[in-house]
mmCIF file of C-alpha atoms in Angstrom:
data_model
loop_
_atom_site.group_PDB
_atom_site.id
_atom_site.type_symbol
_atom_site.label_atom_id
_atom_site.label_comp_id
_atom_site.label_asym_id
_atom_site.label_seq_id
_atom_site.Cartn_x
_atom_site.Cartn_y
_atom_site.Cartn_z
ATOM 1 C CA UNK A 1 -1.302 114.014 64.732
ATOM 2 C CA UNK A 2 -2.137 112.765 68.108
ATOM 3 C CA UNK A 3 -5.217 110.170 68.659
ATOM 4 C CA UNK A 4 -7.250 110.538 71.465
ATOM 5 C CA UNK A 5 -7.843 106.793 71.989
ATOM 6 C CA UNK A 6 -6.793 103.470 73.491
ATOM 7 C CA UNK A 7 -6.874 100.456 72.352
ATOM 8 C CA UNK A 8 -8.127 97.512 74.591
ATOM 9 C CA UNK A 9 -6.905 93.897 73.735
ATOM 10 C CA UNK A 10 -7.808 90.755 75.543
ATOM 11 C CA UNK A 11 -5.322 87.613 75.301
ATOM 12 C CA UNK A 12 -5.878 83.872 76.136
ATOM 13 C CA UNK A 13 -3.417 81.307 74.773
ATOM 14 C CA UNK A 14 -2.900 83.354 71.484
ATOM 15 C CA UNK A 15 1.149 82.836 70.919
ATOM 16 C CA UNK A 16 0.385 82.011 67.860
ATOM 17 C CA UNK A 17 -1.639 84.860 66.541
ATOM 18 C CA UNK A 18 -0.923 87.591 68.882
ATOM 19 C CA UNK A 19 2.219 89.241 67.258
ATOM 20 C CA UNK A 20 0.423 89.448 63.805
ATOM 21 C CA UNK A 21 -1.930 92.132 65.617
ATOM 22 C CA UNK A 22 0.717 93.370 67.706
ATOM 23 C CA UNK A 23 2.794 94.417 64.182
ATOM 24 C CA UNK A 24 -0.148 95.621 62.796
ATOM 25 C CA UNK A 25 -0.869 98.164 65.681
ATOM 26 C CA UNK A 26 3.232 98.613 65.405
ATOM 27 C CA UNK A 27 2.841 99.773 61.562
ATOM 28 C CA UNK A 28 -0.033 102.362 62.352
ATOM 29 C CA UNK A 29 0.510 105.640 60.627
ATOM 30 C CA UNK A 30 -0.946 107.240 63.772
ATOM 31 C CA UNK A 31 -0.536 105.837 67.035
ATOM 32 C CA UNK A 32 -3.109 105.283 68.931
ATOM 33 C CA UNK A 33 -2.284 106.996 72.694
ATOM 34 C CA UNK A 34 -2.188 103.727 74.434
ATOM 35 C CA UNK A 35 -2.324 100.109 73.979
ATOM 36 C CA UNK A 36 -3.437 97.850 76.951
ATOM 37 C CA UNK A 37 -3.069 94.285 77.028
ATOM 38 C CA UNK A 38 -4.899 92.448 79.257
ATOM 39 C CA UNK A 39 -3.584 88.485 79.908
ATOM 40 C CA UNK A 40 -6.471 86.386 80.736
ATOM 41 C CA UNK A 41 -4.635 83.360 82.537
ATOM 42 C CA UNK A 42 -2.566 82.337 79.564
ATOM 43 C CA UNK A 43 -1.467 78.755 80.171
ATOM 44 C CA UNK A 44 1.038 79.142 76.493
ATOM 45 C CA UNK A 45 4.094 82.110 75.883
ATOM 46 C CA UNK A 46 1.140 85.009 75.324
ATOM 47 C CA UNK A 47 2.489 87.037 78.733
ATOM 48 C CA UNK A 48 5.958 86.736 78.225
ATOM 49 C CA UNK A 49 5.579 87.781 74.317
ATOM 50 C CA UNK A 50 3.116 90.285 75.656
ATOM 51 C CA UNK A 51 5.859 92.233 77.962
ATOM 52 C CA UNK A 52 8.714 91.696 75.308
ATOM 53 C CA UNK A 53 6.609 94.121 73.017
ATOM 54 C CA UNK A 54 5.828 96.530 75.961
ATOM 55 C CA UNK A 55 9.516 97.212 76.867
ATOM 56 C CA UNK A 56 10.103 98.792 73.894
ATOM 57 C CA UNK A 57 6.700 100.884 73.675
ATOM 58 C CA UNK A 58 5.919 103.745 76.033
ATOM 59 C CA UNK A 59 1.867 103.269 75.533
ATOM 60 C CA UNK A 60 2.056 99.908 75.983
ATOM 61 C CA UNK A 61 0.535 98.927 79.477
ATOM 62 C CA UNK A 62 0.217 94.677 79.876
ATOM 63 C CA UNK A 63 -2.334 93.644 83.120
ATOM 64 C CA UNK A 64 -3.086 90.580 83.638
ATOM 65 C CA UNK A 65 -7.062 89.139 84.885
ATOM 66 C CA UNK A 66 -7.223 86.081 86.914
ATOM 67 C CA UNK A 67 -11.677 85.754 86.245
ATOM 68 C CA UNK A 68 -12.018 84.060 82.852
ATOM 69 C CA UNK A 69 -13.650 85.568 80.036
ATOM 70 C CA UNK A 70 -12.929 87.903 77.369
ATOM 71 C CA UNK A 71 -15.168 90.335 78.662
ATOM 72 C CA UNK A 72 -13.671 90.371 82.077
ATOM 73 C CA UNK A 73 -10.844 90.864 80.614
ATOM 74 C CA UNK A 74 -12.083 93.503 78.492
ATOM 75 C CA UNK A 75 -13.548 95.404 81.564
ATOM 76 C CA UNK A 76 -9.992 95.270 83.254
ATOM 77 C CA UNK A 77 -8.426 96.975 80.365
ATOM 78 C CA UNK A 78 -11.791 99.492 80.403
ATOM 79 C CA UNK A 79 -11.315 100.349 83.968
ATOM 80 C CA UNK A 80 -7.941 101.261 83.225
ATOM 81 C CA UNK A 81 -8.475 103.610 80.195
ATOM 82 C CA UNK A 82 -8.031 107.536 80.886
ATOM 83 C CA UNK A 83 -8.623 108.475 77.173
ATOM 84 C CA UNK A 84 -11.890 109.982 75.620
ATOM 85 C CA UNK A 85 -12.197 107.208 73.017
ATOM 86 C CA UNK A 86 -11.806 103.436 73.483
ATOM 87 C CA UNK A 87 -11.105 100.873 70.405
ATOM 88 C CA UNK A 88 -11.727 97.156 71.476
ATOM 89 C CA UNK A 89 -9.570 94.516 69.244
ATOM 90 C CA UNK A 90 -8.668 90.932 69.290
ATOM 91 C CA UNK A 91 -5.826 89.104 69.293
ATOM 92 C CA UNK A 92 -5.903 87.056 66.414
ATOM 93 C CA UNK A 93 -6.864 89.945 63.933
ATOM 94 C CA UNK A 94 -5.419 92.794 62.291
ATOM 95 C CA UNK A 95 -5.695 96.236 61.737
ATOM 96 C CA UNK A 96 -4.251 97.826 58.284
ATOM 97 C CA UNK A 97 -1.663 100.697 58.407
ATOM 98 C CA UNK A 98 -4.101 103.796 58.068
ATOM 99 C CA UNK A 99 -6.242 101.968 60.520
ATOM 100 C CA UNK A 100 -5.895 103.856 63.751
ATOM 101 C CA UNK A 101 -5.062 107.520 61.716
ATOM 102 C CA UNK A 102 -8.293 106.986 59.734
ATOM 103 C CA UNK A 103 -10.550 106.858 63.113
ATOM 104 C CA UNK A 104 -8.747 109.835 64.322
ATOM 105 C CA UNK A 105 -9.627 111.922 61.355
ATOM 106 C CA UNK A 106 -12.961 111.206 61.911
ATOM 107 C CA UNK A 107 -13.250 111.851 65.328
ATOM 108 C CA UNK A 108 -11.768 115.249 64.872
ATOM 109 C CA UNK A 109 -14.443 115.838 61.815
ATOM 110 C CA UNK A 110 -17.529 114.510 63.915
ATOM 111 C CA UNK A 111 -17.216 116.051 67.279
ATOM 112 C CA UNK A 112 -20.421 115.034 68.352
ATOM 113 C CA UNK A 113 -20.581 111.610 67.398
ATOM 114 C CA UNK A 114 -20.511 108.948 70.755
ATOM 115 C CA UNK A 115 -19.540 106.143 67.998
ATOM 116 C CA UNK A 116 -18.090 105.596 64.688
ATOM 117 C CA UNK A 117 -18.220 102.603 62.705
ATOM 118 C CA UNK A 118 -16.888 101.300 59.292
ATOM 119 C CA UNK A 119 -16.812 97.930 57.050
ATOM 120 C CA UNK A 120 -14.922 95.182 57.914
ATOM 121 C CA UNK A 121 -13.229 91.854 56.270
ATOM 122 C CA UNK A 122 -13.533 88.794 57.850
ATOM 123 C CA UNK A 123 -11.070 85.231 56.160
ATOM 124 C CA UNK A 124 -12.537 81.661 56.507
ATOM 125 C CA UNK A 125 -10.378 78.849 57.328
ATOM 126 C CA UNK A 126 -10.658 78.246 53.704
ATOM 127 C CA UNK A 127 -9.406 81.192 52.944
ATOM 128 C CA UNK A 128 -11.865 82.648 51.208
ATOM 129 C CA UNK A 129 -12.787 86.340 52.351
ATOM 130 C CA UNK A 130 -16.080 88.349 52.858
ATOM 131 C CA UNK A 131 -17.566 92.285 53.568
ATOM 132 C CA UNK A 132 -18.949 92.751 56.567
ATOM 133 C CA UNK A 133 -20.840 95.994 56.853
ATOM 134 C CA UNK A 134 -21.699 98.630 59.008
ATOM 135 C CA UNK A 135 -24.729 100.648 58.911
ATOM 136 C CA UNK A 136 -25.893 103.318 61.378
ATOM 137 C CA UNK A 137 -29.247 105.261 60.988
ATOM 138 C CA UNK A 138 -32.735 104.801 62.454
ATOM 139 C CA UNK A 139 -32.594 101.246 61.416
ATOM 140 C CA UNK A 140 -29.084 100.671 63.396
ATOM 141 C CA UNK A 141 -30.079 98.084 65.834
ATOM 142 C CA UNK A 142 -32.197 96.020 62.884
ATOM 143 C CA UNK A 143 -28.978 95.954 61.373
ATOM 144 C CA UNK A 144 -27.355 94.776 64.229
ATOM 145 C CA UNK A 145 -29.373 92.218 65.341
ATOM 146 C CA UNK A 146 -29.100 90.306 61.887
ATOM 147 C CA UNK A 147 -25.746 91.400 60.912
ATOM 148 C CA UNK A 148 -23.604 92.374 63.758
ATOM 149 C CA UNK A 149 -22.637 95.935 62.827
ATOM 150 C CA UNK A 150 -21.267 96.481 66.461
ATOM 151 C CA UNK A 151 -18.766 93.528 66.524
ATOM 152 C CA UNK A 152 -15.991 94.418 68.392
ATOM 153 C CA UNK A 153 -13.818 95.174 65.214
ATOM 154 C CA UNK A 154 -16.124 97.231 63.856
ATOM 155 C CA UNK A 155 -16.285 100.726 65.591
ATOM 156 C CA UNK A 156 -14.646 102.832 67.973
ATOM 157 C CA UNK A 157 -16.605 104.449 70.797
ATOM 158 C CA UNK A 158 -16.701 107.523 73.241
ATOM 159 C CA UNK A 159 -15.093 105.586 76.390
ATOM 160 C CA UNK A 160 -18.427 107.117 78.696
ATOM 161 C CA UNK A 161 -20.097 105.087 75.731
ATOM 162 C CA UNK A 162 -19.247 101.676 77.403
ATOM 163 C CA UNK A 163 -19.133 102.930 80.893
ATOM 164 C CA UNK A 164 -22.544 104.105 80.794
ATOM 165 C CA UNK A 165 -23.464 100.818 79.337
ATOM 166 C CA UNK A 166 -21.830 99.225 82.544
ATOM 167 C CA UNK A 167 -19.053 97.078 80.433
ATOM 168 C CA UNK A 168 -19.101 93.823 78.683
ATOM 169 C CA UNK A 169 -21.491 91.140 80.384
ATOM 170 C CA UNK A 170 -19.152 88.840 82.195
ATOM 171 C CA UNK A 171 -21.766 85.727 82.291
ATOM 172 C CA UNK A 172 -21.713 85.806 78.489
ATOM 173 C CA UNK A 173 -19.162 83.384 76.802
ATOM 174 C CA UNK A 174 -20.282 84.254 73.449
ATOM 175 C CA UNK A 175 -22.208 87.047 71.348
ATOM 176 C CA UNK A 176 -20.906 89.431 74.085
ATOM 177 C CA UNK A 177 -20.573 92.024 72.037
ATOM 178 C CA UNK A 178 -23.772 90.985 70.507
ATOM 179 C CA UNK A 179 -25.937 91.776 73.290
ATOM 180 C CA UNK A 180 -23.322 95.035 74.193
ATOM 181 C CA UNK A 181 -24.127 96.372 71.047
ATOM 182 C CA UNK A 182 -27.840 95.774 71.736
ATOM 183 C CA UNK A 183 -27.334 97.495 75.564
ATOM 184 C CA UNK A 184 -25.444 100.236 73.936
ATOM 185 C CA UNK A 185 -28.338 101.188 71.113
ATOM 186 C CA UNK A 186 -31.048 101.319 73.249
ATOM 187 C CA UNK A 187 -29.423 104.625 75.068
ATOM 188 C CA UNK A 188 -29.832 106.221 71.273
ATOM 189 C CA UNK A 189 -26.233 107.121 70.826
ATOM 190 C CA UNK A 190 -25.240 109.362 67.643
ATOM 191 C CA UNK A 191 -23.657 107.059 65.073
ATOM 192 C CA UNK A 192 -21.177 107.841 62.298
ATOM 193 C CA UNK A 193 -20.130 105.603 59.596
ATOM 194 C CA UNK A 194 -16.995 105.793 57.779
ATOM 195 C CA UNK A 195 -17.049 104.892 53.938
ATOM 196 C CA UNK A 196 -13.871 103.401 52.327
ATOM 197 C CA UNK A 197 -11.629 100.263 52.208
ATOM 198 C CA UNK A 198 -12.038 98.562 55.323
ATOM 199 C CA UNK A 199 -9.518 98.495 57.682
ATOM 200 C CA UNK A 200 -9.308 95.393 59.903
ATOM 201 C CA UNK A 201 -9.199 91.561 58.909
ATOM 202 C CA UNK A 202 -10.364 89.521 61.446
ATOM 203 C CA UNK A 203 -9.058 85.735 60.900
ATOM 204 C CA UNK A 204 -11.775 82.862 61.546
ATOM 205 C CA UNK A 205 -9.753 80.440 64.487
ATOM 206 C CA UNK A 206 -10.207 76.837 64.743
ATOM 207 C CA UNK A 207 -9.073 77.446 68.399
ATOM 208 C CA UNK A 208 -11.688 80.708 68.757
ATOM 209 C CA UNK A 209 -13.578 80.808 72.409
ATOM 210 C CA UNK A 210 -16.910 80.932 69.908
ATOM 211 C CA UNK A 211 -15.963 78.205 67.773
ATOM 212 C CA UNK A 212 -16.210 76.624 64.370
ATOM 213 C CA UNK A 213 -20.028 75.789 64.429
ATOM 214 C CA UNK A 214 -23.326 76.681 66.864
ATOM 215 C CA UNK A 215 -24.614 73.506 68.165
ATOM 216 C CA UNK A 216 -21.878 72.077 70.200
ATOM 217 C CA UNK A 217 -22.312 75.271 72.467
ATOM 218 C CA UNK A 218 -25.773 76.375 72.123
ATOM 219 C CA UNK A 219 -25.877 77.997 75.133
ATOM 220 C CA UNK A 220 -23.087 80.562 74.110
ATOM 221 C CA UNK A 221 -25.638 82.140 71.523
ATOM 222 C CA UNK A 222 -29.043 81.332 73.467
ATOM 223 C CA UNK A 223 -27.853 82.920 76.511
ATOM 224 C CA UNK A 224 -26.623 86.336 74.882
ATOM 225 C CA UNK A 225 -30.361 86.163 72.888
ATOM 226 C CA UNK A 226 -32.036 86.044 76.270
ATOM 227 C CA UNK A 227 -30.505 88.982 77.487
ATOM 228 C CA UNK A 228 -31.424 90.886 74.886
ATOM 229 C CA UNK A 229 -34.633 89.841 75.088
ATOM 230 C CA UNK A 230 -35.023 90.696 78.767
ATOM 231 C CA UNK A 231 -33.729 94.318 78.077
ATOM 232 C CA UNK A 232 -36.753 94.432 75.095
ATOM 233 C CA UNK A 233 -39.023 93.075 77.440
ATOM 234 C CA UNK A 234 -37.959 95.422 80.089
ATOM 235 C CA UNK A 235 -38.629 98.793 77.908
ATOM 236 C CA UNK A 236 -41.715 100.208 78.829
ATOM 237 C CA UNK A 237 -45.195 99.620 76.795
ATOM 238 C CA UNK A 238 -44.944 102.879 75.445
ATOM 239 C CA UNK A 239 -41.778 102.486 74.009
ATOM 240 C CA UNK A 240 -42.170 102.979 70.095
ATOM 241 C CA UNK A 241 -40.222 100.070 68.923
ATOM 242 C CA UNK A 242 -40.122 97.477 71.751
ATOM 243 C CA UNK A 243 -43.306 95.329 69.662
ATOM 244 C CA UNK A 244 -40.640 95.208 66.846
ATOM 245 C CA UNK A 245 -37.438 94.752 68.622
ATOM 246 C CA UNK A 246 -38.794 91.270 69.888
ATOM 247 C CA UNK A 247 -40.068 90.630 66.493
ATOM 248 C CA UNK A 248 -36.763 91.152 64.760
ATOM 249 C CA UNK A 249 -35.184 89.394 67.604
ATOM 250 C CA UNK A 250 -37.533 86.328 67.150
ATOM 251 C CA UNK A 251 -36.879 86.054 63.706
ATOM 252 C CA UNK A 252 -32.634 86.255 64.575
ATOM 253 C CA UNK A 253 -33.631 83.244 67.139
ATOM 254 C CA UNK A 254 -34.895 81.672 63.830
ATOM 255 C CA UNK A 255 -32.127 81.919 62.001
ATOM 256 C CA UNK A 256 -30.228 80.553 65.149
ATOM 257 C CA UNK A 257 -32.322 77.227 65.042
ATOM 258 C CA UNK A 258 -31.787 77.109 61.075
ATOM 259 C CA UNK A 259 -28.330 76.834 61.573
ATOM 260 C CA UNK A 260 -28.561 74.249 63.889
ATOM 261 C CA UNK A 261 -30.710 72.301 61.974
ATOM 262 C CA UNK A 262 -27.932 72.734 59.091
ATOM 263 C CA UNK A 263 -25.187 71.507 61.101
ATOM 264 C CA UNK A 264 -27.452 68.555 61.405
ATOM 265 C CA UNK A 265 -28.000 68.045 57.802
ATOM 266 C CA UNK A 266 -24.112 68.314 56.665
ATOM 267 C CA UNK A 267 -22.501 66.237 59.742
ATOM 268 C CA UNK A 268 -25.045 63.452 60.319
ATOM 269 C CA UNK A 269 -24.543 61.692 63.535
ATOM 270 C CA UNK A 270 -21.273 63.666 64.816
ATOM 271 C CA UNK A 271 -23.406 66.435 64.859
ATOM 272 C CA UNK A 272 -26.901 64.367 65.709
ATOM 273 C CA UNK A 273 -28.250 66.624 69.177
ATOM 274 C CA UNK A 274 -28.146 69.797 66.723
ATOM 275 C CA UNK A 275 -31.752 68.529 65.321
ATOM 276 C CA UNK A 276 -32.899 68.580 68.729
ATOM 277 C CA UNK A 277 -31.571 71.837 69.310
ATOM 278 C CA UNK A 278 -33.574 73.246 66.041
ATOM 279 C CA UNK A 279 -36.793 71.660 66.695
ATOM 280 C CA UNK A 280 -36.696 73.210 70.688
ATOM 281 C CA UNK A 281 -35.848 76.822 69.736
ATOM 282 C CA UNK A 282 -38.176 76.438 66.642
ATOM 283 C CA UNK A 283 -40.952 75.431 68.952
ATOM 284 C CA UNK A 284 -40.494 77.924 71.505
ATOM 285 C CA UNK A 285 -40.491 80.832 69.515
ATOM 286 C CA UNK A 286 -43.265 79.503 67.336
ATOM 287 C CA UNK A 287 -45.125 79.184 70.847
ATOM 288 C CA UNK A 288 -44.570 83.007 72.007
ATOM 289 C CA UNK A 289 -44.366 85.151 68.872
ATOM 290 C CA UNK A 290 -46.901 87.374 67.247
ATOM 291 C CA UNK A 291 -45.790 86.144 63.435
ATOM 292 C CA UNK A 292 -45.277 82.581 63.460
ATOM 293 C CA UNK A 293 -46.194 82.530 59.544
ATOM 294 C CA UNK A 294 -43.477 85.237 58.815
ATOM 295 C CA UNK A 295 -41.155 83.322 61.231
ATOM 296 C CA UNK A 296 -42.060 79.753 59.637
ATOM 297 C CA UNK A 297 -40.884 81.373 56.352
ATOM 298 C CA UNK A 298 -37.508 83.176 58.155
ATOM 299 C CA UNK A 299 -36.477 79.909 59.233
ATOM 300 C CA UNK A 300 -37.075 78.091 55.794
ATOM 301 C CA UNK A 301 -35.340 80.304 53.808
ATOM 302 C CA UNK A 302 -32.179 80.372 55.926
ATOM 303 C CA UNK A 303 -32.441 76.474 56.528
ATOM 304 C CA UNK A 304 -32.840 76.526 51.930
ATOM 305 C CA UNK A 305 -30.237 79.702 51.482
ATOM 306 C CA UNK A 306 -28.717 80.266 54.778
ATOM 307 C CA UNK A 307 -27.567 84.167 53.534
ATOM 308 C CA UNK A 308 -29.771 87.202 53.028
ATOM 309 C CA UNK A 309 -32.548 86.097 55.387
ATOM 310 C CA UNK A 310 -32.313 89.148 56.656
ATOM 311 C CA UNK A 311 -34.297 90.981 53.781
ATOM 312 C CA UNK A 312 -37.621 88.687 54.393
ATOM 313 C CA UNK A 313 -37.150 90.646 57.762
ATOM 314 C CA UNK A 314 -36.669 93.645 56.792
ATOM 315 C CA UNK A 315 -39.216 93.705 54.595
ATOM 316 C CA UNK A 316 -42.078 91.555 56.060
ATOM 317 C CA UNK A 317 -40.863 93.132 60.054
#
């Protein structure tokens, strides 16, 4: 069986981490057709380890990026992909054996999907591990917006998918696939999703470009939330759903400042700026939205529960 995609991997400073994926993508019962490696300025071993496992695999192609960022790195590897399909992975995560085989039945059995998706598991750094799932439908971006169904990990995707989308959003440093997913829904692409044991683990990093926590880099989420919002605001008046893409996108800004407001709570003074950071996006989308009583409640029940907030949207939305 031969799979019509490639797999795209950025690397920064992941010695550590990186040949766990690379054996995983080595144990594939399917190989995917090529495997590019993009080094994004790696100051540790990562390029050297990176060209070891490329001598002895023909699909392996290693670039390197001198602009920093995952996603410029990410849109190196794109503009180097000659395959109908693209798969976009990390480093410090891993795929399971059937992985790569199980996406290529499924693009053989849904010829005219543009993106197929599946369940994921992601590990704490307590170990502990949780679902994370994918759901496609009419309601695919709600489901994105509060639970991240197009994370990178997640789905593979026709490779005119991204292009069309223009790439990853180099001024992002975090939620980039966040607001890619977001850019990528709006042009109503047809969505398949896969049912089974999920396939990839993706490993929580103390070292991760995103982080352990939201309010030391507030901007990294705030940012990517803006753009979406500008793309909402941008649809046209007429546009069925733009009313309610801002609303579920207010109430996802809540849940933003809840979790600041958290971080306050449990760390006290290390973490004392994160209050101010709650009460300012609080405020501000309190000052602009058309629900503040259904947001008052979204961010109270996350601040009281922190999970399953996204129900009181889904219902009350």
């Amino acid at each position: 069986m031969q799979s019509p995609l490639t797999i795209v991997i950025p690397v920064y400073n992941r010695a550590h981490t990186v040949g766990r994926t690379l054996r995983s993508i080595e144990s594939q019962t399917v190989q995917p057709a090529r495997v590019i490696l993009v080094d994004n300025n790696s100051s540790d071993t990562s390029l050297s380890l990176l060209h070891d496992w490329a001598s002895v695999h023909d699909n392996v192609t290693v670039l390197t990026e001198p602009r920093p960022g995952a996603c410029a790195a990410r849109n190196r590897g794109l503009s180097e992909v000659t395959t109908e399909w693209t798969m976009f992975f990390d480093s410090d995560d891993e795929m399971l054996p059937t992985h790569v085989e199980e996406f290529t039945r499924a693009i053989s059995a849904n010829p005219t999907a543009d993106i197929i998706g599946r369940d994921i598991v992601t590990q704490s750094l307590d170990g502990s591990r949780r679902r994370l799932y994918f759901r496609a439908g009419k309601d695919a971006m709600f489901h994105h917006l509060f639970r991240g169904c197009l994370s990178t990990q997640r789905y593979v995707a026709r490779t005119s998918v991204f292009r069309r989308a223009d790439g990853w959003n180099e001024a992002l440093m975090g939620w980039n696939d966040f607001e890619l997913g977001a850019r990528i829904l709006l042009a109503t692409p047809r969505i398949v999703s896969l049912t089974g044991t999920p396939s990839v683990i993706t490993y929580q990093q103390e070292q991760s470009i995103t982080g352990t926590d939201f309010s030391s880099h507030p901007e990294r989420w705030e940012d990517a939330l803006d753009a979406i919002r500008q793309l909402f605001e941008n649809l046209p008046d007429t546009h069925a759903e733009k009313s309610r893409y801002i609303a579920w996108l207010d109430a996802r800004a809540m849940i933003l400042a809840a979790q600041y407001e958290r971080e306050a709570r449990t760390f006290g003074d290390t973490y004392k700026k994160a209050h101010a950071l709650a009460k300012s996006l609080h405020d501000c989308i309190l000052s602009t939205t058309r629900h503040p009583a259904t947001m008052r409640l979204i961010y109270r029940h996350n601040l009281a529960f922190s999970r399953l907030t996204w129900l009181i949207a889904k219902v009350l939305l």
